[in-house]
XYZ file of C-alpha atoms in Angstrom:
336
model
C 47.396 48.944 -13.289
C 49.908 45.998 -14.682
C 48.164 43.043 -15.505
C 50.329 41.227 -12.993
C 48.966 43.347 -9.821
C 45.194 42.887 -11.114
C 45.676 38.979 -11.226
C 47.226 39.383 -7.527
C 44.119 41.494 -6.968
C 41.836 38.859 -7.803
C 43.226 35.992 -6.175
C 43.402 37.801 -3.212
C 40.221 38.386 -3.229
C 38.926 35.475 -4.156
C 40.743 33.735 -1.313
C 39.090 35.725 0.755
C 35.378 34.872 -0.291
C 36.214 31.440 -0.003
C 37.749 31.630 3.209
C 34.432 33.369 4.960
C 32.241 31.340 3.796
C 29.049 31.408 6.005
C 29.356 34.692 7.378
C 25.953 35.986 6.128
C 24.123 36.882 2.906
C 21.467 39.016 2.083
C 18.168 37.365 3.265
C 19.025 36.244 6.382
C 20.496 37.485 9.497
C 23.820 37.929 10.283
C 25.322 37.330 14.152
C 28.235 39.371 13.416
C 28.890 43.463 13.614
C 25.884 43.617 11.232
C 22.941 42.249 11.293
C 20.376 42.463 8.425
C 16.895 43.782 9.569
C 14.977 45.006 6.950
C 15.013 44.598 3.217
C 12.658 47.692 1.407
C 11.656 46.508 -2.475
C 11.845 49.660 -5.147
C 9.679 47.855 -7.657
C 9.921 49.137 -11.404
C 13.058 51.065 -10.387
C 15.965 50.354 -12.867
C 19.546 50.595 -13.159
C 22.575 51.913 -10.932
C 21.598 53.497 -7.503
C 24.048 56.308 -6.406
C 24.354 57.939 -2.866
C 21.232 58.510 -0.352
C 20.501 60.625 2.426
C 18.808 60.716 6.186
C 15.670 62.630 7.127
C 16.268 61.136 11.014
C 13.671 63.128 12.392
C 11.347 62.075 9.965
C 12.531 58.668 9.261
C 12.963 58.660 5.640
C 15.129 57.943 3.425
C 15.774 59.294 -0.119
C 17.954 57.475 -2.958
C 19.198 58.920 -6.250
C 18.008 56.281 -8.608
C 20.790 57.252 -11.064
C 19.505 55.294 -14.186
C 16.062 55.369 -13.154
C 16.514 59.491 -13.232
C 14.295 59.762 -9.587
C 14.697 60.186 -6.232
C 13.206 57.778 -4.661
C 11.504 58.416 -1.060
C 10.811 55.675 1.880
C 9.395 55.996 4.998
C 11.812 53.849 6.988
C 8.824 53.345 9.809
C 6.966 51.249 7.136
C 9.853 50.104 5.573
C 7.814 51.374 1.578
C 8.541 53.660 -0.936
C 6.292 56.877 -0.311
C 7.317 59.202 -2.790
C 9.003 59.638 -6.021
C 10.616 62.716 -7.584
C 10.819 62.372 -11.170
C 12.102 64.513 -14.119
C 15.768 64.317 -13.303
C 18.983 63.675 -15.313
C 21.521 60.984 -13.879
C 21.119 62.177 -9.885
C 23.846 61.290 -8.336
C 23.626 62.684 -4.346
C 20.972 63.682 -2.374
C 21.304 65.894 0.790
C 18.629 66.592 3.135
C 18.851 69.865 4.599
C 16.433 70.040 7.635
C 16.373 73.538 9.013
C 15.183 75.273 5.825
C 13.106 71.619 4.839
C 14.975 71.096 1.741
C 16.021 67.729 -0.687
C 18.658 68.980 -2.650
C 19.853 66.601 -5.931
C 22.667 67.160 -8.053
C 22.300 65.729 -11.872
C 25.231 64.464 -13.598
C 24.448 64.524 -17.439
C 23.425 68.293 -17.019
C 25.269 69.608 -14.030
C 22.079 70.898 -12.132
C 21.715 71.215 -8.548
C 18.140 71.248 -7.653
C 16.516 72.548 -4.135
C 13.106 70.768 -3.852
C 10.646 71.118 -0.969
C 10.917 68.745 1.440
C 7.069 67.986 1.844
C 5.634 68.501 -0.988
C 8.729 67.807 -3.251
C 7.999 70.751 -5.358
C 11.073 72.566 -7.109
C 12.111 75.249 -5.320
C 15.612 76.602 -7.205
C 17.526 75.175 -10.084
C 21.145 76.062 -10.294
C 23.501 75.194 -12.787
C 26.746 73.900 -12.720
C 27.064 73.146 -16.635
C 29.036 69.938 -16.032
C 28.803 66.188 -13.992
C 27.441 67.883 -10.622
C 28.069 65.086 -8.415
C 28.866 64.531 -4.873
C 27.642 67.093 -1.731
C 29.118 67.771 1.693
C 27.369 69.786 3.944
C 29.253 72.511 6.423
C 26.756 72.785 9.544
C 28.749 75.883 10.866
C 28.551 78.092 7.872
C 25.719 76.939 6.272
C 27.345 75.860 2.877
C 26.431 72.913 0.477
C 29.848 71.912 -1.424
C 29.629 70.712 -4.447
C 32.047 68.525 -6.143
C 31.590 69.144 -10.420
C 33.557 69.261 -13.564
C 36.740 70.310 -12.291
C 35.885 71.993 -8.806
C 34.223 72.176 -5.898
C 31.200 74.675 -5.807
C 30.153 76.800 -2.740
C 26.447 77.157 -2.165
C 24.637 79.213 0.840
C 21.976 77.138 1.862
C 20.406 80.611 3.452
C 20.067 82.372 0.281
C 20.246 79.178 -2.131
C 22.891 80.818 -4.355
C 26.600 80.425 -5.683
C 29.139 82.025 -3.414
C 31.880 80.624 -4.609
C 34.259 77.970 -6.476
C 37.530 76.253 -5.777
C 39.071 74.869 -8.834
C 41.383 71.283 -8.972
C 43.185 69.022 -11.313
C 40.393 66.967 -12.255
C 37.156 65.662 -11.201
C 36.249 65.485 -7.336
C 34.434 62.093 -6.614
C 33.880 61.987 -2.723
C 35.154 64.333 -0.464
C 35.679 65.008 3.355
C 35.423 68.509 5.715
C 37.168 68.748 8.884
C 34.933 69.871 11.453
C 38.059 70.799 13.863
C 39.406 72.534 11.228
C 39.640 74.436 7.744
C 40.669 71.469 5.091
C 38.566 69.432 2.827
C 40.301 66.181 1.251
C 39.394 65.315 -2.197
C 39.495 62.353 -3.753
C 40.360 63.156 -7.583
C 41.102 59.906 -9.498
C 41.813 61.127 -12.868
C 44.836 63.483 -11.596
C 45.926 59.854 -8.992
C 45.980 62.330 -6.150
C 43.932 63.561 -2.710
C 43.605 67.306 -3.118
C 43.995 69.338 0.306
C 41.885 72.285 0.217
C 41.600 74.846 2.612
C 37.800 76.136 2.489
C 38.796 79.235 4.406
C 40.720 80.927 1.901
C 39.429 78.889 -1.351
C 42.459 77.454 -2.533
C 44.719 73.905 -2.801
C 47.264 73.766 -0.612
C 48.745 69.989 -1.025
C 48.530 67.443 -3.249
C 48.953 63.998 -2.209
C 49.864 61.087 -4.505
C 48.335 57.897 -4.710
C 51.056 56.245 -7.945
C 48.622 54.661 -10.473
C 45.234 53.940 -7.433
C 42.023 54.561 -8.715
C 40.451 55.851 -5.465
C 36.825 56.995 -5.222
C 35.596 57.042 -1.636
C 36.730 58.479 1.543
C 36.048 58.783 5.406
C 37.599 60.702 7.844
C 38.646 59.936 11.669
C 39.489 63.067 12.775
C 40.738 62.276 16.546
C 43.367 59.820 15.029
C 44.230 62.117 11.819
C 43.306 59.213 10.002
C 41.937 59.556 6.270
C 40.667 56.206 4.883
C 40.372 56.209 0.940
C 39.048 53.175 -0.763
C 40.288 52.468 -3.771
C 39.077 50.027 -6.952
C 41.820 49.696 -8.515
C 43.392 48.224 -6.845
C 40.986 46.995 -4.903
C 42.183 48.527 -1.308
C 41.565 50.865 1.207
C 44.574 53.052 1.783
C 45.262 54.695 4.986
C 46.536 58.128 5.350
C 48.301 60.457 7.879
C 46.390 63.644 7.817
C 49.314 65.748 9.678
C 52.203 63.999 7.206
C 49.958 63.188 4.099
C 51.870 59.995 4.347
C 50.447 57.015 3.639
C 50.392 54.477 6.435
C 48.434 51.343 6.027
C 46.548 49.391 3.438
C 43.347 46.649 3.424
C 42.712 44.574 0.328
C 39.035 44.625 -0.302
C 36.423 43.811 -2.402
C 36.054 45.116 -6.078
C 33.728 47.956 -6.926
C 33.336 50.313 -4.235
C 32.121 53.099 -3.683
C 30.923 54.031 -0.240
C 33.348 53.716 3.179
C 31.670 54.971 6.802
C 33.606 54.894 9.810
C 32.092 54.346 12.887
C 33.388 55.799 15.416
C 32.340 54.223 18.100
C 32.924 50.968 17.412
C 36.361 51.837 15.312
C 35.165 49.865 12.362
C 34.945 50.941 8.687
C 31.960 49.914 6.423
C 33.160 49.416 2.695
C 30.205 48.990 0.286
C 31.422 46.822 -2.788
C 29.555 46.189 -5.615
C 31.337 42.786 -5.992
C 28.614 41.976 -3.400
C 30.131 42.583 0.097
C 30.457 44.761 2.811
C 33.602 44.086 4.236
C 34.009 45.429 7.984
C 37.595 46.732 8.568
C 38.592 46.805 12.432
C 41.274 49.848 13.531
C 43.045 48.139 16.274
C 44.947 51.707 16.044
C 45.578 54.614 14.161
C 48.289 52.388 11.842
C 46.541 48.929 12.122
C 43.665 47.578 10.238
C 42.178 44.454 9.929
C 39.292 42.913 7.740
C 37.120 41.404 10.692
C 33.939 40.304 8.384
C 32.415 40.028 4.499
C 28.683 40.159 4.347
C 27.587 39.114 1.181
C 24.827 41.698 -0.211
C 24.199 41.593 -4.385
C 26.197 42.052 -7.727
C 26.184 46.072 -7.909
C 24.979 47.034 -4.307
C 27.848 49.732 -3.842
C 26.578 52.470 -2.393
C 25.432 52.526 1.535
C 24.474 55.382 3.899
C 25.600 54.966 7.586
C 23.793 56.417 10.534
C 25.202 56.570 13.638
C 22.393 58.041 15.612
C 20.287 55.389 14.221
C 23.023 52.584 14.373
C 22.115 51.428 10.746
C 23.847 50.781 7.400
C 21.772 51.052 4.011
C 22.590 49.235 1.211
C 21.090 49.853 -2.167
C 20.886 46.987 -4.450
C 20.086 47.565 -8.117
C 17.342 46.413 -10.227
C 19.085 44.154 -12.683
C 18.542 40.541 -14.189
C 14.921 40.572 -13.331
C 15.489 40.954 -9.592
C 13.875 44.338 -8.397
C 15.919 47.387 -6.435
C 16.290 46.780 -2.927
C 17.550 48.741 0.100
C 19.170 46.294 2.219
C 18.798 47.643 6.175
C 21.944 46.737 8.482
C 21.495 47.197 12.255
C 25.087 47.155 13.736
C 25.615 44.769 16.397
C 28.129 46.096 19.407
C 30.180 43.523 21.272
């Protein structure tokens, strides 16, 4: 990015924090579309927190405590840390698959993808991927576990817990979408500045889409308005995209550093998790018009966030850093 757009970036933004002052911060609550509820401690966890996962029936919660090589395991009833697993290398997704009762992790520095037990968190199948195994998207009608590594996207059978296949791409996937009405996955692949279309039927790319120079890391999906919403860090916006055209339609300047969006359906907002220390809250007033409606201020480095919309909650994880201790920030999200 030119040195000119990134000083644009920043003013922007920082216009922006000073013009919403007062609209909430960590600690207390907040009378607007989110309101903060609970706030869980992680003591003597350390370091950047990556993506988490939903155990709904069971009302935990599990975090991949990246630096802090765990997964860490709350009971959201008591709002405490229960469990721990330990013995892991840079996790950086968790996926809790509850038919078979599984926590599956996937390790960055040695490309593992581990199936664990979901009770008594004992290691049920190690698979490796040899390379950066990062994010995972579940398919609930076939069964599979993507998995977005190296340069690919791997294809795992929850039923048998082995390989089945591998689609290969330009570059790195970071986050990724399936279409539940249909075939495609989007990919997000930063290093090639593109959104890969793949079709998961037959195992191959059949678009690329270019993004000119963004940096763009993660994505949501509204499928009844063929709406794909990638956020981007530099520069720091979420870009809005066509799904029928692949054209680009809209774009949001928000905060720096993220690295989680949710949409909500049902309320037709967008969470973006930035670990400037906001979430903004991006309105669709229609498929081609956004607007930033609120910033909640969290903490320096909370950018990742899990959004449930059975539970009507947003979690935020907040690092460990500068003597404060790892927090997971709970969000109930207020309807009009």
């Amino acid at each position: 990015m030119r040195k000119k757009d990134f000083v644009v970036n920043i003013l922007i933004v920082t216009f922006l924090i000073f013009t919403w002052t007062g609209k909430g911060t960590a600690g207390t609550e907040y009378s607007g579309p989110l309101r903060l509820v609970q706030t869980i401690p992680l003591p003597k966890v350390k370091g950047r927190i990556d993506h988490m996962a939903l155990d709904d029936a069971g009302q935990r919660l599990f975090i991949a405590a990246f630096e802090n090589n765990t997964i860490e395991v709350v009971d959201l009833r008591s709002g405490k840390r229960i469990q721990t697993i330990g013995g892991l290398h840079e996790p950086q997704d968790v996926y809790y698959l509850a038919e078979p009762g599984r926590i599956v992790v996937s390790n960055g520095r040695d490309g593992s993808l581990r199936f664990f037990d979901g009770h008594s968190l004992s290691l049920i199948r190690n698979i490796n991927f040899h390379e950066d195994a990062d994010n995972l998207r579940y398919d609930s009608q076939t069964k599979y576990l993507y998995l977005g590594y190296g340069k690919g996207l791997g294809i795992v059978d929850t039923k048998s817990e082995k390989v089945i296949g591998d689609i290969g791409l330009s570059g790195h996937p970071e986050a990724f979408q399936l279409e539940s009405r249909g075939p495609r996955i989007f990919v997000n692949i930063p290093s090639a500045g593109q959104i890969a279309v793949v079709n998961r039927v037959n195992r191959g790319v059949i678009a690329d889409w270019s993004l000119k120079g963004a940096d763009n890391f993660p994505m949501a999906l509204d499928e009844k308005r063929h709406r794909l919403f990638v956020g981007c860090r530099h520069p720091a916006k979420m870009f809005i995209y066509d799904t029928e055209s692949g054209k680009k339609v809209s774009e949001v300047v928000i905060g720096l550093d993220v690295d989680d969006i949710f949409f909500d359906t049902a309320n037709r907002r967008i969470y973006a998790s930035c670990g400037q220390g906001f979430i903004d809250v991006i309105y669709q007033k229609d498929a081609d018009h956004y607007e930033v409606t609120a910033r909640i201020r969290t903490r320096q480095g909370a950018r990742t966030s899990r959004y449930s919309a059975d539970r009507g909650k947003l979690y935020v994880a907040a690092p460990g850093r500068s003597g404060k201790s790892a927090v997971i920030f709970v969000y109930a999200v207020v309807t009009k």
